[in-house]
PDB file of C-alpha atoms and ligand atoms in Angstrom:
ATOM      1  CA  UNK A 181      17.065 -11.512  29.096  1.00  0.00           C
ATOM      2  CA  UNK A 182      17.076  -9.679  32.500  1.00  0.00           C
ATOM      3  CA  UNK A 183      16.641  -6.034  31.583  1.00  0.00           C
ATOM      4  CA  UNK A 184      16.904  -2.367  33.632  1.00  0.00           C
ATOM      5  CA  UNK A 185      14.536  -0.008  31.873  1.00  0.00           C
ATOM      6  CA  UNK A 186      14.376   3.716  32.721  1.00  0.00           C
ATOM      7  CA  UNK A 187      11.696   5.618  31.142  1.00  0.00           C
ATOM      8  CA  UNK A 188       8.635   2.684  30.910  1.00  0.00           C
ATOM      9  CA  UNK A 189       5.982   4.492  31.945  1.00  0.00           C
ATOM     10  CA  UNK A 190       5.398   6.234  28.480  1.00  0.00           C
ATOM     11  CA  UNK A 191       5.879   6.507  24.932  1.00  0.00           C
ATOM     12  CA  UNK A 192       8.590   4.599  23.060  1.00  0.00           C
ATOM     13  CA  UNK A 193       9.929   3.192  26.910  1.00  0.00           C
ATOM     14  CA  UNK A 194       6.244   2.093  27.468  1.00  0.00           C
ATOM     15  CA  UNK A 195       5.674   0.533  24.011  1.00  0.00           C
ATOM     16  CA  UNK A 196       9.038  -1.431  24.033  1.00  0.00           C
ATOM     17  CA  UNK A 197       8.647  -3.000  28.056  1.00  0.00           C
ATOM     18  CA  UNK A 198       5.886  -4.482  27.040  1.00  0.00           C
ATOM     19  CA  UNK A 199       7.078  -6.074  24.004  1.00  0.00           C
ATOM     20  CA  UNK A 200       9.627  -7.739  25.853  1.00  0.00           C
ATOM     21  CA  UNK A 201       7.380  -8.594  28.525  1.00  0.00           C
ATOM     22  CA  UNK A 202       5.328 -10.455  26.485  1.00  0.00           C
ATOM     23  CA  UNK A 203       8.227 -12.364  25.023  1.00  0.00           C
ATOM     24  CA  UNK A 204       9.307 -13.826  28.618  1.00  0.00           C
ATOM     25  CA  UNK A 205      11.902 -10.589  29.609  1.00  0.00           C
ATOM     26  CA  UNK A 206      12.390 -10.422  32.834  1.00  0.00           C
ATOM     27  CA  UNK A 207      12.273  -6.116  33.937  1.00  0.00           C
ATOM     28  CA  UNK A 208      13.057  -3.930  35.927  1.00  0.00           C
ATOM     29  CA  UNK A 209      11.412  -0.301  36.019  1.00  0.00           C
ATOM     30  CA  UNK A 210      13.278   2.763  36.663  1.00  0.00           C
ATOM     31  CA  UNK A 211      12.047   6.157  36.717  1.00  0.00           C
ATOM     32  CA  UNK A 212      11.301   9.280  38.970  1.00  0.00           C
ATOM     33  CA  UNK A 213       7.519   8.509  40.136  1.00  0.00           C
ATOM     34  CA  UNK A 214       6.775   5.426  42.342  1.00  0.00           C
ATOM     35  CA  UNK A 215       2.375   5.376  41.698  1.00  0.00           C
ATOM     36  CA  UNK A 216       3.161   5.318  37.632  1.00  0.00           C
ATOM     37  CA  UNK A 217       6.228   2.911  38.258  1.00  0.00           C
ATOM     38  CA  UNK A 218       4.003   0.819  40.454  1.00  0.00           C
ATOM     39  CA  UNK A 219       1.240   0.999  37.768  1.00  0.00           C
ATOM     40  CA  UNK A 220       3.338   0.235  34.956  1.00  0.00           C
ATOM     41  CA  UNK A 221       5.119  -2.432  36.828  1.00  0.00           C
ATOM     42  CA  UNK A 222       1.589  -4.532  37.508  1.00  0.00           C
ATOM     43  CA  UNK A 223       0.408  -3.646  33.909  1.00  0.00           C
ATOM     44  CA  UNK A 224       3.340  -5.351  32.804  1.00  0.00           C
ATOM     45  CA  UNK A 225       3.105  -8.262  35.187  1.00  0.00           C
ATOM     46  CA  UNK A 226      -0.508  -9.002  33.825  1.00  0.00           C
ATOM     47  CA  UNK A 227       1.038  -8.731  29.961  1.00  0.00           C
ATOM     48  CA  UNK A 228       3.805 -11.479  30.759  1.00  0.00           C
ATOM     49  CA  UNK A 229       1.474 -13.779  32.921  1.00  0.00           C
ATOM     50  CA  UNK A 230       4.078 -14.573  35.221  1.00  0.00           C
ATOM     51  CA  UNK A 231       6.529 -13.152  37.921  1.00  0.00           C
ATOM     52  CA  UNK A 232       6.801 -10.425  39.178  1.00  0.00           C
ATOM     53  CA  UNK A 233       7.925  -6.536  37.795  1.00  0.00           C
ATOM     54  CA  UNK A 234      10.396  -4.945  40.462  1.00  0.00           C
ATOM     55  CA  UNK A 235      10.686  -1.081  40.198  1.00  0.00           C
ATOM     56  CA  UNK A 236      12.576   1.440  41.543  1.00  0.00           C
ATOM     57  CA  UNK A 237      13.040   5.291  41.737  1.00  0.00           C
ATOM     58  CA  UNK A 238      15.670   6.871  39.118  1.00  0.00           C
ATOM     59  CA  UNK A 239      15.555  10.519  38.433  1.00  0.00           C
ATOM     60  CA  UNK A 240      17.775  11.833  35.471  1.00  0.00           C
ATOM     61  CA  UNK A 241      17.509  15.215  37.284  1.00  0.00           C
ATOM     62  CA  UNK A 242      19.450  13.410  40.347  1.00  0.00           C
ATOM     63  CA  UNK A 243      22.900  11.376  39.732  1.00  0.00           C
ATOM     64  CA  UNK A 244      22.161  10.256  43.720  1.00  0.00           C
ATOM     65  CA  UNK A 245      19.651   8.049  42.474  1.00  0.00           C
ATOM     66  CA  UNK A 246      21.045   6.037  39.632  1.00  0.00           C
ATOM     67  CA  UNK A 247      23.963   3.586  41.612  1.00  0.00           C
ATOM     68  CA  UNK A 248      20.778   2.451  44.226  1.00  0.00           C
ATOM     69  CA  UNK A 249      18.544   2.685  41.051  1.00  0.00           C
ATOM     70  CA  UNK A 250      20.692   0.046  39.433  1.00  0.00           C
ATOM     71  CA  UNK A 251      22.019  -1.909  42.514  1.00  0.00           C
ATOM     72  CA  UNK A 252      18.002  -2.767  43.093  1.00  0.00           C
ATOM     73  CA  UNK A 253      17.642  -3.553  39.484  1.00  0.00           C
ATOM     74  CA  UNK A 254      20.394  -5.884  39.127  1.00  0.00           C
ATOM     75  CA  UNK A 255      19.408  -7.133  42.882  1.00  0.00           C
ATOM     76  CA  UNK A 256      16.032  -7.883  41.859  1.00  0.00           C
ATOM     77  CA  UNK A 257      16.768  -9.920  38.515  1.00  0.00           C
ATOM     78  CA  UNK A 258      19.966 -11.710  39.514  1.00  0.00           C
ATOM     79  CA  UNK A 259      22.302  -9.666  36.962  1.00  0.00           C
ATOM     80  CA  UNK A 260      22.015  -7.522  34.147  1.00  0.00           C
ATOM     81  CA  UNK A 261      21.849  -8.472  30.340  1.00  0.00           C
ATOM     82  CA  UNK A 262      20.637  -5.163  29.129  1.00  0.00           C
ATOM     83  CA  UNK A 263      19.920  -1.601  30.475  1.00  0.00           C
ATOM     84  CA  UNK A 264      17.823   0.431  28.450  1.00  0.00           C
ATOM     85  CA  UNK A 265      17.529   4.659  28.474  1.00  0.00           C
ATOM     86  CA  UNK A 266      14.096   5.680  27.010  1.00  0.00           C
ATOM     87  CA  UNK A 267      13.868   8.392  29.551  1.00  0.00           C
ATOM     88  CA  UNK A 268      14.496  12.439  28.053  1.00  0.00           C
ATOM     89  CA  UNK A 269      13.277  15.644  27.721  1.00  0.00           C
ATOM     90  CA  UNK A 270      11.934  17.651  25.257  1.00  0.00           C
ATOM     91  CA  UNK A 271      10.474  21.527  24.497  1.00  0.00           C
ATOM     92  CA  UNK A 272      10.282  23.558  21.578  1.00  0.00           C
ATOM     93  CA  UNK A 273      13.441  25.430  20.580  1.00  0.00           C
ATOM     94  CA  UNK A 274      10.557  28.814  21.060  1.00  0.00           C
ATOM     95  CA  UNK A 275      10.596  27.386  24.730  1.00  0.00           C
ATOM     96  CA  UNK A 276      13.793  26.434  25.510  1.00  0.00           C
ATOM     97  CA  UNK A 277      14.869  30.109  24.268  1.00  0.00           C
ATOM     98  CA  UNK A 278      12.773  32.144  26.731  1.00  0.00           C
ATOM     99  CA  UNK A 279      13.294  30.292  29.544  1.00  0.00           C
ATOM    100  CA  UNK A 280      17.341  28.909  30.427  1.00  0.00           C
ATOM    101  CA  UNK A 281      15.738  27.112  33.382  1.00  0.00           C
ATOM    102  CA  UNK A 282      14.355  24.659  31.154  1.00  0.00           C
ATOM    103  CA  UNK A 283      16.884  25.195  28.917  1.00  0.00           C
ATOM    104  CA  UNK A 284      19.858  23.896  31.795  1.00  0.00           C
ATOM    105  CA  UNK A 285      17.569  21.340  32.933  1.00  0.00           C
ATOM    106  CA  UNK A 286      17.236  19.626  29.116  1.00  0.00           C
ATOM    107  CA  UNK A 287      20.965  20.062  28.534  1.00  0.00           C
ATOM    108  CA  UNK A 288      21.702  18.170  32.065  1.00  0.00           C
ATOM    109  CA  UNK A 289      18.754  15.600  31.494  1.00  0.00           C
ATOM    110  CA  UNK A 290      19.776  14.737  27.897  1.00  0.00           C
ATOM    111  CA  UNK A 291      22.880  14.897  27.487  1.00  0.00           C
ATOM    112  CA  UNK A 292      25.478  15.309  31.033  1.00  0.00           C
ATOM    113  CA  UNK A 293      23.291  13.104  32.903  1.00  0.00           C
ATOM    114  CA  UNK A 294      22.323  10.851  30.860  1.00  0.00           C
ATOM    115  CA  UNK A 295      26.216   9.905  30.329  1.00  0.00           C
ATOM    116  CA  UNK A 296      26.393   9.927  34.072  1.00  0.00           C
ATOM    117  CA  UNK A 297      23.572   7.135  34.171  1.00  0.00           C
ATOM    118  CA  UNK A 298      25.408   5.199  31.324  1.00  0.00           C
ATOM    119  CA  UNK A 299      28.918   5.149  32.712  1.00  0.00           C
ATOM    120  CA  UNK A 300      27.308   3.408  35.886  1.00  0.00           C
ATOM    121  CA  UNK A 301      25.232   1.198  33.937  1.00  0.00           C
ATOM    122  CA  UNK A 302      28.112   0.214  31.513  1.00  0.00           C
ATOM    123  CA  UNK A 303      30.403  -0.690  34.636  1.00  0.00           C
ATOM    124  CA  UNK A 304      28.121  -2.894  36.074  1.00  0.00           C
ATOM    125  CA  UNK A 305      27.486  -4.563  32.330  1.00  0.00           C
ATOM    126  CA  UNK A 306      31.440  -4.790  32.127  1.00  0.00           C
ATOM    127  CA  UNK A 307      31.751  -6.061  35.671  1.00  0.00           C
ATOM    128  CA  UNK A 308      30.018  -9.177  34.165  1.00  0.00           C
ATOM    129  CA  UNK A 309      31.921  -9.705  30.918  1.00  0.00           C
ATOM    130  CA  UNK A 310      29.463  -7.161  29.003  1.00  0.00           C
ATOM    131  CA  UNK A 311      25.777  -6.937  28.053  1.00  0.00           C
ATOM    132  CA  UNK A 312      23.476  -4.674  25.641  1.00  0.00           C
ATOM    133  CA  UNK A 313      23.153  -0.666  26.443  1.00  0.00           C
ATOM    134  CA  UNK A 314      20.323   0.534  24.665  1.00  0.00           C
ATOM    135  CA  UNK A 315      20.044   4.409  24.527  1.00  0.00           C
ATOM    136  CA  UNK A 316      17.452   6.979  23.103  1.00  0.00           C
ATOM    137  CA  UNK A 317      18.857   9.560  20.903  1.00  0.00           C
ATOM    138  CA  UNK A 318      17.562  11.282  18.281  1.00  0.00           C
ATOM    139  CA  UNK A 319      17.424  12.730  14.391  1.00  0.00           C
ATOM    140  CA  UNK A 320      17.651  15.853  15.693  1.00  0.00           C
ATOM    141  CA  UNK A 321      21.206  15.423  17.044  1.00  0.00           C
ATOM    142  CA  UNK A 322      22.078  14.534  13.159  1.00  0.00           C
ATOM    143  CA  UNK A 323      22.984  18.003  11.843  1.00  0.00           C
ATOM    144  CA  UNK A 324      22.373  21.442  12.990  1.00  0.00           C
ATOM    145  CA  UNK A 325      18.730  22.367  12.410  1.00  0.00           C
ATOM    146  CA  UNK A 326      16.783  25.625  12.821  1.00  0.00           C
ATOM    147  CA  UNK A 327      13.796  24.103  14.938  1.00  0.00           C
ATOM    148  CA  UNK A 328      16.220  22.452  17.395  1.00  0.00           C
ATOM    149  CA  UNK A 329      19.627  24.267  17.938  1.00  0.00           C
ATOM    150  CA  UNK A 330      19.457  23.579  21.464  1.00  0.00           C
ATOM    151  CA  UNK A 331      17.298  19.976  21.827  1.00  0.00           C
ATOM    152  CA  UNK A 332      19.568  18.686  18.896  1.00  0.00           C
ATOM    153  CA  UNK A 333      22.594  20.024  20.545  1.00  0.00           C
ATOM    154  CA  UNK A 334      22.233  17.374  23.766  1.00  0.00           C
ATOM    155  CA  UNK A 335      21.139  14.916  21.588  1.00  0.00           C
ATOM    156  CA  UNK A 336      24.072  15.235  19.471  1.00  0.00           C
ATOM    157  CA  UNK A 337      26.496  14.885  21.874  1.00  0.00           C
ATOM    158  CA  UNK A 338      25.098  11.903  23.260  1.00  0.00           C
ATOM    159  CA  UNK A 339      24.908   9.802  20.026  1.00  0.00           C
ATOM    160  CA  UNK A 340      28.558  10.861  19.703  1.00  0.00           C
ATOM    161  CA  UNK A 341      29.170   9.513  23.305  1.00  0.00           C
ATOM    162  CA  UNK A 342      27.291   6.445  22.169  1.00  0.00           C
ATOM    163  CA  UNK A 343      29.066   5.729  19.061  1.00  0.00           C
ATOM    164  CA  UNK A 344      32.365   6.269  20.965  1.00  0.00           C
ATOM    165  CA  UNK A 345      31.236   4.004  24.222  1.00  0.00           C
ATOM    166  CA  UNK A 346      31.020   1.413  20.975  1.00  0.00           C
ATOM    167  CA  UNK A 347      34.570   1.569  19.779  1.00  0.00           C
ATOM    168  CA  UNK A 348      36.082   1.863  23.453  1.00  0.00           C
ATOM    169  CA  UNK A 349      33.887  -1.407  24.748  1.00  0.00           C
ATOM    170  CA  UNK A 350      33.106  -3.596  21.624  1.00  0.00           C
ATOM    171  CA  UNK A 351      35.959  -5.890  22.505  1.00  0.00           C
ATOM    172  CA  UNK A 352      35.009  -5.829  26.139  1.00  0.00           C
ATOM    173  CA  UNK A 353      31.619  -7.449  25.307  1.00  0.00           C
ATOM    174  CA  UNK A 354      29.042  -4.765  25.333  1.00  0.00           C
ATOM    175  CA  UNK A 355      26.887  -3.880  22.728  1.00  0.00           C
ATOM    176  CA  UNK A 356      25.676  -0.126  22.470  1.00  0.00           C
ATOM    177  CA  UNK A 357      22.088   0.081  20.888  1.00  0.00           C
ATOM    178  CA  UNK A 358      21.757   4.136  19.936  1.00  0.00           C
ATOM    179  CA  UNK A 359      18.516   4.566  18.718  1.00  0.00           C
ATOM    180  CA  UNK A 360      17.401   7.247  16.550  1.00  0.00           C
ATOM    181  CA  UNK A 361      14.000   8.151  16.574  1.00  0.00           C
ATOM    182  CA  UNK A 362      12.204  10.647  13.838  1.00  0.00           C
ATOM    183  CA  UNK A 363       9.166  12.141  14.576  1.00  0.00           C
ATOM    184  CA  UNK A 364       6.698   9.499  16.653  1.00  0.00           C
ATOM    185  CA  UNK A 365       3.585   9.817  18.669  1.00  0.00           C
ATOM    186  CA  UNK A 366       4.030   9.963  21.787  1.00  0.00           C
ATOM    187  CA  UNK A 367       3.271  12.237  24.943  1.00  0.00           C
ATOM    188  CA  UNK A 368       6.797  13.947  24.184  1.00  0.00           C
ATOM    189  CA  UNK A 369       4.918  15.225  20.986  1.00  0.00           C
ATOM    190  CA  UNK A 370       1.686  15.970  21.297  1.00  0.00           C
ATOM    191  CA  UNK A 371       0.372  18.791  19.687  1.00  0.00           C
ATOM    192  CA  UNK A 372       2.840  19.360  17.708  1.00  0.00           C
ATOM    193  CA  UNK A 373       2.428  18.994  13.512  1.00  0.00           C
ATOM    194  CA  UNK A 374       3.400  15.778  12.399  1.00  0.00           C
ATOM    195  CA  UNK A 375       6.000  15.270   9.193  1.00  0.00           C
ATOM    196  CA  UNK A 376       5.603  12.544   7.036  1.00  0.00           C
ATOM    197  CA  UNK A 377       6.788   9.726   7.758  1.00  0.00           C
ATOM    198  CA  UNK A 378       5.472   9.605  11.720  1.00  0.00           C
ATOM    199  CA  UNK A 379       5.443   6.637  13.126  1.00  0.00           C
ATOM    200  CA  UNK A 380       4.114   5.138  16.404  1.00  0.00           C
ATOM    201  CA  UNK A 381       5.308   3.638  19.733  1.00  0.00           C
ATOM    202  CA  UNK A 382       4.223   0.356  19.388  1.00  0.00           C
ATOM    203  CA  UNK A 383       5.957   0.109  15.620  1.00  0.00           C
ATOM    204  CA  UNK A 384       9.361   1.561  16.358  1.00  0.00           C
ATOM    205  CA  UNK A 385      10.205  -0.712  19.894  1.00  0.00           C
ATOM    206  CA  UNK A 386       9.723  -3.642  17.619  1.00  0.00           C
ATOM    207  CA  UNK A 387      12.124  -2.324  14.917  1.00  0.00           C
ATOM    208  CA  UNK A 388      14.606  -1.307  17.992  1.00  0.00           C
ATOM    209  CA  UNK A 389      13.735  -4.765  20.044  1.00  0.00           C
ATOM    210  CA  UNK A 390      15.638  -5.989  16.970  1.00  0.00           C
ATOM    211  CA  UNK A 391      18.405  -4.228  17.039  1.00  0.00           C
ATOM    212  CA  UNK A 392      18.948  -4.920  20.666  1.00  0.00           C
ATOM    213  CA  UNK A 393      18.745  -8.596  19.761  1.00  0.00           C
ATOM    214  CA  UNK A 394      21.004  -8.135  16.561  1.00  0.00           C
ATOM    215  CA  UNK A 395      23.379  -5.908  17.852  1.00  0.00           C
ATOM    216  CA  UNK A 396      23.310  -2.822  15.574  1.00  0.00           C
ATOM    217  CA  UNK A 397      25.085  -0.110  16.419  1.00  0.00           C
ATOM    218  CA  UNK A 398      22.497   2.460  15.638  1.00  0.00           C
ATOM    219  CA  UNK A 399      18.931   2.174  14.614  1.00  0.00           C
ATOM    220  CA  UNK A 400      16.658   4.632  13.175  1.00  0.00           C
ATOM    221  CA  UNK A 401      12.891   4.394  13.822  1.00  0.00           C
ATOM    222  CA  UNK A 402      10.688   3.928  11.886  1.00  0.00           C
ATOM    223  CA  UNK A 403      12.943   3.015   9.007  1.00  0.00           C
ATOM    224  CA  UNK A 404      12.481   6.153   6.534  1.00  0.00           C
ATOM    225  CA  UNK A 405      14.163   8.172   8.348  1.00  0.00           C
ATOM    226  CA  UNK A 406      17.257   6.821   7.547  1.00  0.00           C
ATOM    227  CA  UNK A 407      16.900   8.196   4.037  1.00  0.00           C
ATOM    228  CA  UNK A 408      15.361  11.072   5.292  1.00  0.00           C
ATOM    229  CA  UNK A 409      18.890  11.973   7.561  1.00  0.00           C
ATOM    230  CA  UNK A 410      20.943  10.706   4.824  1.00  0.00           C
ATOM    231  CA  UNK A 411      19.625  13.431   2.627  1.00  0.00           C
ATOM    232  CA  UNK A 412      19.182  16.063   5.620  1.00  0.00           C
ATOM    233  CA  UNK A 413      23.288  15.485   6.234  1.00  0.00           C
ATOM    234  CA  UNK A 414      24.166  16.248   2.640  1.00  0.00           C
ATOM    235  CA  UNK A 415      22.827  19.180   2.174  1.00  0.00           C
ATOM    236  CA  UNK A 416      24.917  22.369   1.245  1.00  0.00           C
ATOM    237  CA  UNK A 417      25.061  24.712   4.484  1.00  0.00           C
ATOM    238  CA  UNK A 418      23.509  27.588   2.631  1.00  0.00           C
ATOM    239  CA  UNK A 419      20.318  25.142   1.308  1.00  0.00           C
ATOM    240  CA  UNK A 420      20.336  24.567   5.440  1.00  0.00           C
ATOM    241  CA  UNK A 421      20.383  28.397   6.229  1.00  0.00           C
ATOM    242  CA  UNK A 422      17.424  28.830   3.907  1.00  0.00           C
ATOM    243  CA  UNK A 423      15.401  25.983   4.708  1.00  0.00           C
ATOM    244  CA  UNK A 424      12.685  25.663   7.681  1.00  0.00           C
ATOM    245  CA  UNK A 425      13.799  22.598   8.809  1.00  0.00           C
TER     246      UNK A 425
HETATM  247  N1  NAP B 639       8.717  11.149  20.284  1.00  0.00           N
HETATM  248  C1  NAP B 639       9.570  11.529  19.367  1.00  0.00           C
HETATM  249  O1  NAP B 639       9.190  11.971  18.269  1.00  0.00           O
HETATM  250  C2  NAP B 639      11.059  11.435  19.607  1.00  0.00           C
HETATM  251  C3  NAP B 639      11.904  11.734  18.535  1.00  0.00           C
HETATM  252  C4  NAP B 639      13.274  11.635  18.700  1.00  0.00           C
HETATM  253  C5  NAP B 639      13.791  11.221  19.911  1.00  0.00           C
HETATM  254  N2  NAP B 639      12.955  10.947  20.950  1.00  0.00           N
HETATM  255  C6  NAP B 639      13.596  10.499  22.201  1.00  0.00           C
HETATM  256  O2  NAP B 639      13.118   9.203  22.494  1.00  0.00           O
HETATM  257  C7  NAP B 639      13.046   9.031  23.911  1.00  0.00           C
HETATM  258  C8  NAP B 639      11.628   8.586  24.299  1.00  0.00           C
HETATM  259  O3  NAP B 639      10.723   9.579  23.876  1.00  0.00           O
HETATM  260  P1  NAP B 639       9.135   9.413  24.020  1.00  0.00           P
HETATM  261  O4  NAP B 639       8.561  10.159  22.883  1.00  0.00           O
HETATM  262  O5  NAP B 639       8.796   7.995  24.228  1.00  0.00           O
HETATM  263  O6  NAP B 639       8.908  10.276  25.335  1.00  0.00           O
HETATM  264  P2  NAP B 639       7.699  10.307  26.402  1.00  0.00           P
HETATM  265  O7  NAP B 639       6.500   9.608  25.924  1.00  0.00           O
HETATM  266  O8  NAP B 639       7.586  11.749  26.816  1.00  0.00           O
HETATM  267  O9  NAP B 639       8.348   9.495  27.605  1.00  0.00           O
HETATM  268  C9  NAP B 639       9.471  10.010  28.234  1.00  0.00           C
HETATM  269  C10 NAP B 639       9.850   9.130  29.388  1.00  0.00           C
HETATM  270  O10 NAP B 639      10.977   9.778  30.030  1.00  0.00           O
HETATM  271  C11 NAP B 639      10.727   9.824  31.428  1.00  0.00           C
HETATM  272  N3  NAP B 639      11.418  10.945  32.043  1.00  0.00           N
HETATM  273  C12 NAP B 639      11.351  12.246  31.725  1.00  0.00           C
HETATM  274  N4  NAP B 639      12.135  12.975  32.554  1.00  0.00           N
HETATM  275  C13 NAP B 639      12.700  12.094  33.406  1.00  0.00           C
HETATM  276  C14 NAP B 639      13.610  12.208  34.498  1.00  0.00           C
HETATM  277  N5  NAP B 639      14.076  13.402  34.901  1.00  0.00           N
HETATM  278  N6  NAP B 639      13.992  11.097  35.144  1.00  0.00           N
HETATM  279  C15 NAP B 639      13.523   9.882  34.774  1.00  0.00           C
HETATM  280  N7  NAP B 639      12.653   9.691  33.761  1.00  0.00           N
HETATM  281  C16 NAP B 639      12.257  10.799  33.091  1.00  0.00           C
HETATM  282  C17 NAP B 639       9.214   9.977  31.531  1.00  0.00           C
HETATM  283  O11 NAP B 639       8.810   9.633  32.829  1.00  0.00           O
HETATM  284  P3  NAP B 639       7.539  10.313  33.551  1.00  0.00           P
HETATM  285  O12 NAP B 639       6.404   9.361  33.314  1.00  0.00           O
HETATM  286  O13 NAP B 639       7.978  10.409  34.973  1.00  0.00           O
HETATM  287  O14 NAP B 639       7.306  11.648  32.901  1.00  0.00           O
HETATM  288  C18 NAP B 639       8.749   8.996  30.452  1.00  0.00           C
HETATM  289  O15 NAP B 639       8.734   7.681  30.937  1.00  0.00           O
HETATM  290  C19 NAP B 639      13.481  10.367  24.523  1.00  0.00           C
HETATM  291  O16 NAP B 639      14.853  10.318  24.819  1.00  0.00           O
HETATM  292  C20 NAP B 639      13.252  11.354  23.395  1.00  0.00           C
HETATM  293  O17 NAP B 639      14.107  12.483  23.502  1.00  0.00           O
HETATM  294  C21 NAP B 639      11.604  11.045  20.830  1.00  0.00           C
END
């Protein structure tokens, strides 16, 4: 599979490049610093024992950058079978409250440009009868919560663009992947407590590298949490406006 990746240099991104690389993938990095891509890119190379890892840069804070971003990608491998979103941002809802810099940069990052970066990747997928887009969502977009009004906001609308993209394209050949993380360590949460049911990098891109090759519409990672939301999205609004969580 010939596969556009924005967001490898850490975490979940990180975790699932390298799965594929060592299953014969053939990648392309995207992302906003050329040393890490660079350094990701020959880490990779080494983990797949052949060929080489092209990379190039992709800011989600830029929409400039993701047509070239993608044009280089797709130059690179030969085509595109999948494009994959890893890439977001994240900070406390404490955080996001006291300053609405960050706050306008999250909503853009997560949510408005992230659709930006899709539409362009899912017209190029089209333009060659269709392909997987694999996009990072989250829990938190699942129902209104106290700790993330704002994060869960973003995230919400883009699983809601996702699941939409799905019914609009299905037809058309491509296959949206949104994935649904709960809590997992990564750099994204460090230092914060971890809930039960925390899982790790590693763990969840193999449980999402098979939904990519399966086709499932959505994917929650690692697998709990799917019982965990289901429970979370039935609860009584006043239980909601009492609880922490
Ligand atoms: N960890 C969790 O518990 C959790 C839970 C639910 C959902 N998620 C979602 O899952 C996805 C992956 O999370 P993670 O925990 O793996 O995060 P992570 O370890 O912090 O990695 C985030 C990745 O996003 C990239 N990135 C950040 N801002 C960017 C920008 N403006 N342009 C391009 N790339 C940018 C980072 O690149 P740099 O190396 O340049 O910083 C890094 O590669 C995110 O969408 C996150 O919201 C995570």
């Amino acid at each position: 599979m010939r596969v556009a990746i924005l967001g490898a240099t850490k975490g979940m991104g990180r975790a699932l490049a390298r799965l594929m690389a060592e299953r014969g993938d053939a990648l392309a990095l995207l992302g906003r610093d050329p040393q890490d891509l660079e350094r990701s890119a020959r880490d990779l190379e080494v983990r797949a024992g052949r060929g080489r890892v092209s990379f190039s840069r992709c800011d989600l804070e830029d929409p400039a950058t993701f047509a070239p971003a993608l044009e280089a990608a797709e130059g690179a491998l030969g085509g595109l079978d999948a494009v994959i979103v890893s890439a977001g941002l994240f900070a406390t809802q404490t955080a996001l409250e006291a300053d609405p810099d960050l706050l306008r940069r999250l909503l853009t990052v997560d949510f408005a440009h992230t659709v930006l970066f899709c539409e362009e990747a899912k017209r190029r997928l089209l333009a060659h009868r269709g392909g997987t887009l694999c996009v990072f969502s989250s829990v938190a977009g699942e129902r209104g919560r106290k700790p993330v009004v704002l994060y869960g906001a973003a995230k919400a609308g883009l699983t809601r663009y996702l699941e939409a993209l799905d019914h609009r394209h299905h037809e058309d050949g491509l296959r949206v992947v949104c994935v649904k993380p709960g809590f997992v360590r990564t750099s994204m949460t460090d230092g914060l407590p971890a809930p039960p049911f925390a899982g790790e990098p590693e763990a969840v891109a193999r449980r999402v590298l098979r939904a990519i090759d399966l086709g499932w519409p959505v994917v929650y990672a690692p697998a709990p949490w799917a019982l965990v939301m289901w429970v979370i999205r039935h609860l009584p609004r006043a239980v909601m406006r009492r609880v922490g969580f």
